Amino acid sequence: MTVDSRVADVRRHELAAFLRSRRERITPDQVGLPISGRRRTPGLRREEVAQLAGVGVTWYTWLEQGRDINASEQVLDAISRTLRLDPYEHTHLFTLAGAPEPPLEKDCKLLSENVHRMMAKLEPFPVCVRNARCDILAYNRAYNWLMGGLDEIPFEDRNTLIQCLTNPEWRRRLPDWELNLPRVVAGFRAAMAEHLAEPAWKNLVKRLRQESDVFERMWKEHDVSTERIVLKRYLHPDVGLLRFEFSYLYLGRRSEISLATLTPADEETAAKLPSSF
């Protein structure tokens, strides 16, 4: 046995132990499964994880047994969601499986400390960094205040499309969301032309089509657009209506990651922003 094969064997067995440990900490009621009869092991059964993740029971069993099988990014994403892995566990799963680094974590690592310092210096102006998939990679305290607690939203759900379409609190803060949404969806479809085969993009579209009838209808219309929205209104529960102009700074010549700065569009909005956070 070569050194590489020994390392791969150790990694597979570590992956098996990691999956078992995370499966055993999830209870059936946490994932909406009925509890019937006595259960010999804590947490979920292997067949339950396989069913929820949409993979074969035999295949998932082999994965937990440390067998030499390959798992696609799409399957690993599904297993990660089923086992409710946090961002660090999600990355660990991909590493043990020998898969490429998850796109969202990879994008986050591209942000230097200088970018974070710049966002802090721009307060009280709200600032966020997003990729082409509409994931929110970073934000300052002013943006967190504006949108009502991004810190409380799970890392993998910090996506403007997911929040606009499934989070009532976000919709309450965006009085023009129905007016702007067609352009946002059209822009997302245009951006996806460069990522059609990527699991992260396909999984997001699948999720949105399942969870939002509005997105499903718009997605079927196949509209595309590259026009940016440069003026947006927000309705904050404490200070009322706010109007911002958007400025976009791309973090690299060919980068799809942009820093969006929200500048008050009038003196009334500027006066309503908190002086400190």
mmCIF file of C-alpha atoms in Angstrom, residues 130 160-161 164 174 176-188 225-234 244-248 250 260-262:
data_model
loop_
_atom_site.group_PDB
_atom_site.id
_atom_site.type_symbol
_atom_site.label_atom_id
_atom_site.label_comp_id
_atom_site.label_asym_id
_atom_site.label_seq_id
_atom_site.Cartn_x
_atom_site.Cartn_y
_atom_site.Cartn_z
ATOM 1 C CA ARG A 130 -21.937 39.391 -2.252
ATOM 2 C CA THR A 160 -30.557 37.731 -0.710
ATOM 3 C CA LEU A 161 -32.826 35.621 -2.919
ATOM 4 C CA CYS A 164 -36.464 37.974 -0.002
ATOM 5 C CA LEU A 174 -38.206 46.020 1.532
ATOM 6 C CA ASP A 176 -40.490 47.561 -3.208
ATOM 7 C CA TRP A 177 -39.453 43.903 -3.156
ATOM 8 C CA GLU A 178 -42.252 42.763 -5.484
ATOM 9 C CA LEU A 179 -41.377 45.550 -7.941
ATOM 10 C CA ASN A 180 -37.637 44.807 -7.899
ATOM 11 C CA LEU A 181 -37.756 41.007 -7.717
ATOM 12 C CA PRO A 182 -38.236 40.349 -11.467
ATOM 13 C CA ARG A 183 -35.032 42.276 -12.212
ATOM 14 C CA VAL A 184 -33.156 40.460 -9.430
ATOM 15 C CA VAL A 185 -34.256 37.030 -10.692
ATOM 16 C CA ALA A 186 -33.429 38.017 -14.281
ATOM 17 C CA GLY A 187 -29.968 39.105 -13.157
ATOM 18 C CA PHE A 188 -29.462 35.842 -11.295
ATOM 19 C CA SER A 225 -30.982 41.221 -17.337
ATOM 20 C CA THR A 226 -27.657 42.710 -16.309
ATOM 21 C CA GLU A 227 -29.123 46.024 -15.143
ATOM 22 C CA ARG A 228 -28.278 46.870 -11.526
ATOM 23 C CA ILE A 229 -30.759 48.418 -9.105
ATOM 24 C CA VAL A 230 -29.112 51.669 -8.008
ATOM 25 C CA LEU A 231 -31.821 53.124 -5.748
ATOM 26 C CA LYS A 232 -33.636 51.151 -3.039
ATOM 27 C CA ARG A 233 -36.071 51.957 -0.273
ATOM 28 C CA TYR A 234 -36.078 50.254 3.131
ATOM 29 C CA PHE A 244 -30.226 54.529 -0.401
ATOM 30 C CA GLU A 245 -28.165 54.776 -3.562
ATOM 31 C CA PHE A 246 -26.047 51.690 -4.315
ATOM 32 C CA SER A 247 -22.404 51.789 -5.388
ATOM 33 C CA TYR A 248 -20.672 48.558 -6.466
ATOM 34 C CA TYR A 250 -15.726 44.534 -7.713
ATOM 35 C CA ALA A 260 -22.067 47.180 -2.256
ATOM 36 C CA THR A 261 -22.147 50.459 -0.346
ATOM 37 C CA LEU A 262 -25.518 51.985 0.551
#
